[in-house]
mmCIF file of C-alpha atoms and ligand atoms in Angstrom:
data_model
loop_
_atom_site.group_PDB
_atom_site.id
_atom_site.type_symbol
_atom_site.label_atom_id
_atom_site.label_comp_id
_atom_site.label_asym_id
_atom_site.label_seq_id
_atom_site.Cartn_x
_atom_site.Cartn_y
_atom_site.Cartn_z
ATOM 1 C CA UNK A 21 10.217 -37.057 -28.787
ATOM 2 C CA UNK A 22 8.857 -34.157 -26.542
ATOM 3 C CA UNK A 23 11.139 -32.833 -24.185
ATOM 4 C CA UNK A 24 10.813 -33.950 -20.409
ATOM 5 C CA UNK A 25 10.868 -30.926 -18.033
ATOM 6 C CA UNK A 26 11.628 -32.012 -14.325
ATOM 7 C CA UNK A 27 8.386 -30.983 -12.017
ATOM 8 C CA UNK A 28 8.471 -27.806 -10.409
ATOM 9 C CA UNK A 29 8.902 -28.335 -6.585
ATOM 10 C CA UNK A 30 5.818 -27.421 -4.266
ATOM 11 C CA UNK A 31 5.924 -26.337 -0.612
ATOM 12 C CA UNK A 32 3.312 -26.165 1.437
ATOM 13 C CA UNK A 33 4.498 -24.375 4.163
ATOM 14 C CA UNK A 34 5.238 -20.674 5.681
ATOM 15 C CA UNK A 35 8.823 -22.206 7.048
ATOM 16 C CA UNK A 36 9.855 -23.830 3.982
ATOM 17 C CA UNK A 37 9.250 -21.236 1.690
ATOM 18 C CA UNK A 38 10.930 -18.796 3.594
ATOM 19 C CA UNK A 39 13.864 -21.188 3.927
ATOM 20 C CA UNK A 40 14.063 -21.234 0.358
ATOM 21 C CA UNK A 41 13.409 -17.196 -0.384
ATOM 22 C CA UNK A 42 15.816 -16.473 2.553
ATOM 23 C CA UNK A 43 18.684 -18.720 0.641
ATOM 24 C CA UNK A 44 17.988 -16.671 -2.398
ATOM 25 C CA UNK A 45 18.024 -13.119 -0.836
ATOM 26 C CA UNK A 46 21.187 -13.823 1.180
ATOM 27 C CA UNK A 47 22.904 -14.892 -1.960
ATOM 28 C CA UNK A 48 21.693 -11.659 -3.566
ATOM 29 C CA UNK A 49 19.398 -12.741 -5.599
ATOM 30 C CA UNK A 50 16.100 -11.500 -6.855
ATOM 31 C CA UNK A 51 12.521 -12.903 -6.262
ATOM 32 C CA UNK A 52 9.086 -12.421 -8.121
ATOM 33 C CA UNK A 53 5.815 -13.808 -6.877
ATOM 34 C CA UNK A 54 2.753 -14.640 -9.105
ATOM 35 C CA UNK A 55 -0.145 -15.110 -7.421
ATOM 36 C CA UNK A 56 -2.705 -17.724 -8.888
ATOM 37 C CA UNK A 57 -5.762 -19.340 -7.873
ATOM 38 C CA UNK A 58 -4.746 -22.252 -9.926
ATOM 39 C CA UNK A 59 -6.257 -23.854 -12.972
ATOM 40 C CA UNK A 60 -3.527 -22.370 -15.191
ATOM 41 C CA UNK A 61 -3.647 -20.936 -18.491
ATOM 42 C CA UNK A 62 -1.609 -18.846 -20.912
ATOM 43 C CA UNK A 63 -2.959 -15.382 -18.851
ATOM 44 C CA UNK A 64 -1.178 -16.977 -15.967
ATOM 45 C CA UNK A 65 1.594 -18.193 -17.870
ATOM 46 C CA UNK A 66 2.531 -14.614 -19.323
ATOM 47 C CA UNK A 67 2.853 -13.338 -15.804
ATOM 48 C CA UNK A 68 5.270 -16.228 -15.004
ATOM 49 C CA UNK A 69 7.557 -15.096 -18.283
ATOM 50 C CA UNK A 70 7.406 -11.802 -17.309
ATOM 51 C CA UNK A 71 8.417 -12.640 -13.456
ATOM 52 C CA UNK A 72 11.218 -14.348 -15.004
ATOM 53 C CA UNK A 73 12.288 -11.829 -17.146
ATOM 54 C CA UNK A 74 12.624 -9.308 -14.092
ATOM 55 C CA UNK A 75 13.748 -11.679 -11.535
ATOM 56 C CA UNK A 76 16.192 -14.182 -10.621
ATOM 57 C CA UNK A 77 13.793 -16.796 -9.347
ATOM 58 C CA UNK A 78 10.062 -16.951 -9.533
ATOM 59 C CA UNK A 79 7.303 -18.264 -6.734
ATOM 60 C CA UNK A 80 4.227 -18.935 -8.410
ATOM 61 C CA UNK A 81 1.647 -19.085 -5.451
ATOM 62 C CA UNK A 82 -1.662 -21.664 -5.735
ATOM 63 C CA UNK A 83 -4.024 -20.767 -3.491
ATOM 64 C CA UNK A 84 -8.267 -20.697 -3.384
ATOM 65 C CA UNK A 85 -8.675 -18.495 -1.227
ATOM 66 C CA UNK A 86 -12.043 -19.254 0.720
ATOM 67 C CA UNK A 87 -12.487 -15.662 2.071
ATOM 68 C CA UNK A 88 -12.407 -14.091 -1.310
ATOM 69 C CA UNK A 89 -15.669 -16.089 -2.380
ATOM 70 C CA UNK A 90 -19.505 -14.737 -1.204
ATOM 71 C CA UNK A 91 -21.982 -16.703 -0.013
ATOM 72 C CA UNK A 92 -23.500 -19.087 -2.875
ATOM 73 C CA UNK A 93 -20.629 -18.367 -5.184
ATOM 74 C CA UNK A 94 -17.831 -20.975 -6.691
ATOM 75 C CA UNK A 95 -15.510 -21.773 -3.810
ATOM 76 C CA UNK A 96 -16.390 -25.666 -3.855
ATOM 77 C CA UNK A 97 -16.540 -26.209 -7.409
ATOM 78 C CA UNK A 98 -13.639 -23.547 -8.541
ATOM 79 C CA UNK A 99 -11.557 -25.554 -10.493
ATOM 80 C CA UNK A 100 -8.392 -27.074 -8.942
ATOM 81 C CA UNK A 101 -5.944 -29.160 -10.778
ATOM 82 C CA UNK A 102 -2.208 -28.939 -9.057
ATOM 83 C CA UNK A 103 -0.660 -31.696 -11.199
ATOM 84 C CA UNK A 104 -2.125 -30.281 -14.428
ATOM 85 C CA UNK A 105 -0.513 -26.882 -13.262
ATOM 86 C CA UNK A 106 2.934 -28.556 -12.614
ATOM 87 C CA UNK A 107 3.165 -29.743 -15.858
ATOM 88 C CA UNK A 108 1.808 -26.164 -17.456
ATOM 89 C CA UNK A 109 4.911 -24.676 -15.194
ATOM 90 C CA UNK A 110 7.576 -27.218 -15.832
ATOM 91 C CA UNK A 111 8.825 -25.781 -19.431
ATOM 92 C CA UNK A 112 8.925 -22.254 -18.002
ATOM 93 C CA UNK A 113 11.149 -23.327 -15.022
ATOM 94 C CA UNK A 114 9.640 -21.460 -12.263
ATOM 95 C CA UNK A 115 11.602 -22.069 -9.273
ATOM 96 C CA UNK A 116 8.958 -23.317 -6.540
ATOM 97 C CA UNK A 117 5.548 -23.533 -6.233
ATOM 98 C CA UNK A 118 3.768 -22.460 -2.786
ATOM 99 C CA UNK A 119 0.290 -24.272 -2.001
ATOM 100 C CA UNK A 120 -0.360 -23.697 1.341
ATOM 101 C CA UNK A 121 -3.641 -25.335 2.739
ATOM 102 C CA UNK A 122 -6.435 -22.893 4.018
ATOM 103 C CA UNK A 123 -5.064 -23.637 7.837
ATOM 104 C CA UNK A 124 -1.398 -23.055 7.094
ATOM 105 C CA UNK A 125 -2.847 -19.689 5.389
ATOM 106 C CA UNK A 126 -4.936 -18.785 7.947
ATOM 107 C CA UNK A 127 -3.880 -20.378 11.447
ATOM 108 C CA UNK A 128 -6.549 -21.032 14.265
ATOM 109 C CA UNK A 129 -8.956 -18.346 14.606
ATOM 110 C CA UNK A 130 -7.530 -15.148 12.418
ATOM 111 C CA UNK A 131 -9.124 -11.610 13.380
ATOM 112 C CA UNK A 132 -7.347 -9.429 10.978
ATOM 113 C CA UNK A 133 -8.762 -8.076 8.016
ATOM 114 C CA UNK A 134 -7.272 -5.674 5.386
ATOM 115 C CA UNK A 135 -10.353 -3.399 3.906
ATOM 116 C CA UNK A 136 -8.590 -0.742 1.103
ATOM 117 C CA UNK A 137 -11.379 1.890 0.914
ATOM 118 C CA UNK A 138 -12.237 3.791 -2.077
ATOM 119 C CA UNK A 139 -10.699 1.894 -4.880
ATOM 120 C CA UNK A 140 -12.133 -1.417 -3.457
ATOM 121 C CA UNK A 141 -15.952 0.390 -3.937
ATOM 122 C CA UNK A 142 -17.818 0.022 -6.985
ATOM 123 C CA UNK A 143 -17.449 -2.268 -9.728
ATOM 124 C CA UNK A 144 -17.004 -5.468 -8.668
ATOM 125 C CA UNK A 145 -16.822 -4.327 -4.849
ATOM 126 C CA UNK A 146 -20.342 -3.252 -5.225
ATOM 127 C CA UNK A 147 -21.553 -6.652 -6.466
ATOM 128 C CA UNK A 148 -19.345 -8.833 -4.652
ATOM 129 C CA UNK A 149 -19.234 -7.095 -0.985
ATOM 130 C CA UNK A 150 -16.603 -9.006 1.163
ATOM 131 C CA UNK A 151 -14.601 -9.660 -2.104
ATOM 132 C CA UNK A 152 -12.016 -7.278 -2.103
ATOM 133 C CA UNK A 153 -11.597 -7.717 1.935
ATOM 134 C CA UNK A 154 -10.836 -11.159 1.375
ATOM 135 C CA UNK A 155 -8.317 -10.558 -1.963
ATOM 136 C CA UNK A 156 -6.501 -7.483 0.507
ATOM 137 C CA UNK A 157 -5.914 -9.731 3.407
ATOM 138 C CA UNK A 158 -4.695 -13.033 1.752
ATOM 139 C CA UNK A 159 -2.495 -10.962 -0.870
ATOM 140 C CA UNK A 160 -1.128 -9.059 2.183
ATOM 141 C CA UNK A 161 -0.247 -12.292 3.770
ATOM 142 C CA UNK A 162 1.559 -13.753 0.463
ATOM 143 C CA UNK A 163 3.701 -10.958 0.549
ATOM 144 C CA UNK A 164 4.980 -10.899 3.766
ATOM 145 C CA UNK A 165 5.243 -14.836 3.591
ATOM 146 C CA UNK A 166 6.836 -14.763 0.540
ATOM 147 C CA UNK A 167 8.932 -11.464 0.969
ATOM 148 C CA UNK A 168 9.335 -10.961 -3.179
ATOM 149 C CA UNK A 169 11.167 -7.938 -4.529
ATOM 150 C CA UNK A 170 8.299 -7.649 -7.086
ATOM 151 C CA UNK A 171 4.577 -9.297 -7.621
ATOM 152 C CA UNK A 172 2.529 -9.613 -10.714
ATOM 153 C CA UNK A 173 -1.087 -9.091 -11.733
ATOM 154 C CA UNK A 174 -3.106 -9.289 -14.610
ATOM 155 C CA UNK A 175 -4.717 -6.077 -15.995
ATOM 156 C CA UNK A 176 -7.686 -8.472 -16.436
ATOM 157 C CA UNK A 177 -8.442 -8.311 -12.691
ATOM 158 C CA UNK A 178 -7.854 -4.406 -13.184
ATOM 159 C CA UNK A 179 -9.506 -3.375 -9.688
ATOM 160 C CA UNK A 180 -7.929 -5.983 -7.984
ATOM 161 C CA UNK A 181 -4.583 -4.918 -9.364
ATOM 162 C CA UNK A 182 -5.212 -0.948 -8.124
ATOM 163 C CA UNK A 183 -6.495 -2.414 -4.830
ATOM 164 C CA UNK A 184 -2.951 -4.085 -4.290
ATOM 165 C CA UNK A 185 -1.182 -0.955 -5.124
ATOM 166 C CA UNK A 186 -2.780 1.253 -2.783
ATOM 167 C CA UNK A 187 -2.362 -1.531 -0.173
ATOM 168 C CA UNK A 188 1.382 -1.963 -0.559
ATOM 169 C CA UNK A 189 1.737 1.772 -0.610
ATOM 170 C CA UNK A 190 -0.460 2.215 2.550
ATOM 171 C CA UNK A 191 1.287 -0.367 4.212
ATOM 172 C CA UNK A 192 4.788 -0.091 3.585
ATOM 173 C CA UNK A 193 5.227 -3.363 2.060
ATOM 174 C CA UNK A 194 8.546 -3.275 0.386
ATOM 175 C CA UNK A 195 7.377 -4.977 -2.652
ATOM 176 C CA UNK A 196 6.978 -3.340 -6.646
ATOM 177 C CA UNK A 197 3.931 -4.297 -8.012
ATOM 178 C CA UNK A 198 3.758 -4.611 -11.964
ATOM 179 C CA UNK A 199 0.490 -5.295 -14.128
ATOM 180 C CA UNK A 200 0.402 -7.230 -17.309
ATOM 181 C CA UNK A 201 -1.691 -7.086 -20.114
ATOM 182 C CA UNK A 202 -4.852 -9.349 -20.566
ATOM 183 C CA UNK A 203 -4.155 -12.320 -22.747
ATOM 184 C CA UNK A 204 -7.197 -12.696 -25.119
ATOM 185 C CA UNK A 205 -8.363 -16.133 -27.156
ATOM 186 C CA UNK A 206 -8.114 -15.165 -30.969
ATOM 187 C CA UNK A 207 -11.562 -14.793 -31.209
ATOM 188 C CA UNK A 208 -11.118 -11.727 -27.995
ATOM 189 C CA UNK A 209 -12.385 -13.565 -25.134
ATOM 190 C CA UNK A 210 -10.528 -13.100 -22.374
ATOM 191 C CA UNK A 211 -8.626 -16.142 -20.640
ATOM 192 C CA UNK A 212 -10.142 -17.140 -17.699
ATOM 193 C CA UNK A 213 -10.378 -20.294 -15.018
ATOM 194 C CA UNK A 214 -13.963 -20.270 -15.038
ATOM 195 C CA UNK A 215 -14.473 -20.062 -18.808
ATOM 196 C CA UNK A 216 -14.289 -23.515 -18.230
ATOM 197 C CA UNK A 217 -17.844 -23.505 -17.039
ATOM 198 C CA UNK A 218 -19.215 -22.088 -20.176
ATOM 199 C CA UNK A 219 -21.375 -24.433 -22.566
ATOM 200 C CA UNK A 220 -20.619 -24.407 -26.074
ATOM 201 C CA UNK A 221 -23.068 -22.169 -27.124
ATOM 202 C CA UNK A 222 -22.055 -20.059 -24.269
ATOM 203 C CA UNK A 223 -18.677 -19.898 -25.395
ATOM 204 C CA UNK A 224 -19.768 -19.094 -29.102
ATOM 205 C CA UNK A 225 -21.610 -15.879 -27.374
ATOM 206 C CA UNK A 226 -18.824 -14.935 -25.009
ATOM 207 C CA UNK A 227 -16.536 -12.875 -27.290
ATOM 208 C CA UNK A 228 -19.674 -10.374 -28.058
ATOM 209 C CA UNK A 229 -18.531 -8.945 -24.751
ATOM 210 C CA UNK A 230 -15.239 -7.986 -26.109
ATOM 211 C CA UNK A 231 -16.609 -6.943 -29.844
ATOM 212 C CA UNK A 232 -19.367 -4.664 -27.685
ATOM 213 C CA UNK A 233 -16.688 -3.047 -25.683
ATOM 214 C CA UNK A 234 -14.444 -2.606 -28.342
ATOM 215 C CA UNK A 235 -17.189 -0.595 -30.293
ATOM 216 C CA UNK A 236 -17.992 1.392 -27.002
ATOM 217 C CA UNK A 237 -14.224 2.573 -26.614
ATOM 218 C CA UNK A 238 -13.915 3.670 -29.714
ATOM 219 C CA UNK A 239 -17.487 5.757 -30.043
ATOM 220 C CA UNK A 240 -16.160 7.118 -26.220
ATOM 221 C CA UNK A 241 -12.827 8.051 -28.218
ATOM 222 C CA UNK A 242 -14.478 9.699 -31.069
ATOM 223 C CA UNK A 243 -16.032 12.032 -28.063
ATOM 224 C CA UNK A 244 -19.565 10.440 -27.708
ATOM 225 C CA UNK A 245 -21.428 10.865 -24.288
ATOM 226 C CA UNK A 246 -20.898 8.296 -21.535
ATOM 227 C CA UNK A 247 -24.383 7.758 -21.220
ATOM 228 C CA UNK A 248 -25.766 7.090 -24.803
ATOM 229 C CA UNK A 249 -22.841 5.015 -25.466
ATOM 230 C CA UNK A 250 -23.566 2.757 -22.504
ATOM 231 C CA UNK A 251 -26.976 2.633 -22.810
ATOM 232 C CA UNK A 252 -26.262 1.273 -26.544
ATOM 233 C CA UNK A 253 -23.839 -0.895 -25.335
ATOM 234 C CA UNK A 254 -25.667 -2.512 -22.789
ATOM 235 C CA UNK A 255 -28.299 -3.091 -25.362
ATOM 236 C CA UNK A 256 -26.495 -5.002 -27.636
ATOM 237 C CA UNK A 257 -25.109 -6.860 -24.857
ATOM 238 C CA UNK A 258 -28.650 -7.831 -23.514
ATOM 239 C CA UNK A 259 -29.641 -8.748 -27.157
ATOM 240 C CA UNK A 260 -27.014 -11.164 -27.358
ATOM 241 C CA UNK A 261 -27.678 -13.018 -24.453
ATOM 242 C CA UNK A 262 -25.626 -11.619 -21.717
ATOM 243 C CA UNK A 263 -27.100 -10.213 -17.944
ATOM 244 C CA UNK A 264 -25.185 -7.448 -16.981
ATOM 245 C CA UNK A 265 -23.826 -6.882 -13.798
ATOM 246 C CA UNK A 266 -22.313 -3.335 -14.267
ATOM 247 C CA UNK A 267 -20.965 -1.451 -17.583
ATOM 248 C CA UNK A 268 -19.264 1.411 -16.609
ATOM 249 C CA UNK A 269 -16.516 4.255 -17.847
ATOM 250 C CA UNK A 270 -14.333 4.656 -14.545
ATOM 251 C CA UNK A 271 -10.499 6.956 -14.500
ATOM 252 C CA UNK A 272 -7.838 4.528 -14.897
ATOM 253 C CA UNK A 273 -6.252 5.318 -11.642
ATOM 254 C CA UNK A 274 -8.784 6.420 -8.906
ATOM 255 C CA UNK A 275 -12.034 4.628 -10.351
ATOM 256 C CA UNK A 276 -13.849 7.218 -10.462
ATOM 257 C CA UNK A 277 -16.879 7.328 -12.805
ATOM 258 C CA UNK A 278 -16.570 9.568 -15.618
ATOM 259 C CA UNK A 279 -19.544 11.351 -16.775
ATOM 260 C CA UNK A 280 -20.085 13.238 -19.835
ATOM 261 C CA UNK A 281 -16.874 12.740 -22.436
ATOM 262 C CA UNK A 282 -14.132 10.856 -21.838
ATOM 263 C CA UNK A 283 -10.949 12.236 -21.327
ATOM 264 C CA UNK A 284 -7.822 9.933 -20.677
ATOM 265 C CA UNK A 285 -6.570 7.981 -18.713
ATOM 266 C CA UNK A 286 -10.001 5.980 -18.436
ATOM 267 C CA UNK A 287 -11.043 2.500 -18.981
ATOM 268 C CA UNK A 288 -14.271 0.665 -19.593
ATOM 269 C CA UNK A 289 -15.284 -2.059 -16.995
ATOM 270 C CA UNK A 290 -17.841 -4.934 -17.214
ATOM 271 C CA UNK A 291 -19.155 -7.905 -15.388
ATOM 272 C CA UNK A 292 -21.260 -9.961 -17.085
ATOM 273 C CA UNK A 293 -23.196 -13.147 -16.551
ATOM 274 C CA UNK A 294 -23.959 -15.896 -19.233
ATOM 275 C CA UNK A 295 -26.539 -18.430 -17.192
ATOM 276 C CA UNK A 296 -24.514 -18.689 -14.200
ATOM 277 C CA UNK A 297 -21.168 -17.834 -15.135
ATOM 278 C CA UNK A 298 -19.596 -14.278 -14.433
ATOM 279 C CA UNK A 299 -17.267 -13.042 -16.712
ATOM 280 C CA UNK A 300 -15.250 -9.794 -16.566
ATOM 281 C CA UNK A 301 -13.300 -7.704 -19.016
ATOM 282 C CA UNK A 302 -11.403 -4.275 -19.092
ATOM 283 C CA UNK A 303 -10.497 -1.771 -21.998
ATOM 284 C CA UNK A 304 -8.727 1.034 -21.977
ATOM 285 C CA UNK A 305 -10.399 3.938 -23.777
HETATM 286 P P1 LIG B 13 -6.875 -16.158 -10.680
HETATM 287 O O1 LIG B 13 -5.940 -17.492 -10.732
HETATM 288 O O2 LIG B 13 -7.916 -15.877 -11.367
HETATM 289 O O3 LIG B 13 -6.939 -15.434 -9.282
HETATM 290 O O4 LIG B 13 -5.726 -14.813 -11.326
HETATM 291 C C1 LIG B 13 -4.181 -15.280 -10.903
HETATM 292 C C2 LIG B 13 -3.827 -14.146 -12.099
HETATM 293 O O5 LIG B 13 -3.296 -13.866 -12.993
HETATM 294 C C3 LIG B 13 -4.244 -12.500 -11.579
HETATM 295 O O6 LIG B 13 -3.590 -11.378 -11.281
HETATM 296 C C4 LIG B 13 -5.067 -12.548 -12.773
HETATM 297 O O7 LIG B 13 -5.236 -11.006 -12.942
HETATM 298 C C5 LIG B 13 -4.217 -13.156 -13.609
HETATM 299 N N1 LIG B 13 -4.806 -13.391 -15.011
HETATM 300 C C6 LIG B 13 -5.885 -14.025 -15.001
HETATM 301 N N2 LIG B 13 -6.384 -14.012 -16.266
HETATM 302 C C7 LIG B 13 -5.482 -13.088 -16.890
HETATM 303 C C8 LIG B 13 -5.268 -12.964 -18.443
HETATM 304 N N3 LIG B 13 -6.339 -13.397 -19.185
HETATM 305 N N4 LIG B 13 -4.498 -12.357 -18.732
HETATM 306 C C9 LIG B 13 -3.848 -11.807 -17.935
HETATM 307 N N5 LIG B 13 -3.772 -11.777 -17.087
HETATM 308 C C10 LIG B 13 -4.624 -13.003 -16.053
#
């Protein structure tokens, strides 16, 4: 018979959450936060496992943050599955799920916005204008609400990881930010809650993104010029059925565009559409 695991408790208020975390901290125990928007998959669970290795207690937040979705984006249809998420977390024995309502998170009339200049510009920041302000504001709030020793984010959202590292430095938030490698399907597609939007045919096409990116990264590593490699990769992606939002080589820490030949540390970043579904991926060169 399959082992039964107790469900993880859910708290919905800052007050209840702080009571738990304050108790742990008073006992001298360490706390890790894994922020998510739910619809959990192996990518999220890998962050939780790392959190457990690093700290005595793990808080997983589940909050579909309205302010990081643009007009016409998928805030309304974003998958919400709290009960299934609780079941997925049960065997991992995370300590608590923090799942605030929108009004608990934002209160009556919020008028503070966190904007991280520089790393928020370009890539996803260019195509989703207010996205990173929404992310930076909600993550600042989560860090102040939870008060963890460490917080863990996936390299799947590499630009987001850099935005968060920058804001914690700039605002002196006493937390260590860790990044964890991208978890992929066997065929190379990066796990994402949005993969559920793909039709069977689109799901067949989707892994070609990673295949083309790998070929491009190899060509760039061998010393070929960025412009030529990107043009050839873009052609392949379009032929496979993707609409390209961006395909760019950037410095891995500053996100400054790389031109000419690649000098490490650099990464290849892509955002593409299959019909309405937007997929993002990135690869170290
Ligand atoms: P999300 O629920 O999409 O906001 O993601 C929550 C966290 O999980 C973010 O730090 C993501 O970067 C991370 N994440 C999402 N997909 C993956 C993946 N395939 N591998 C590793 N981390 C991921």
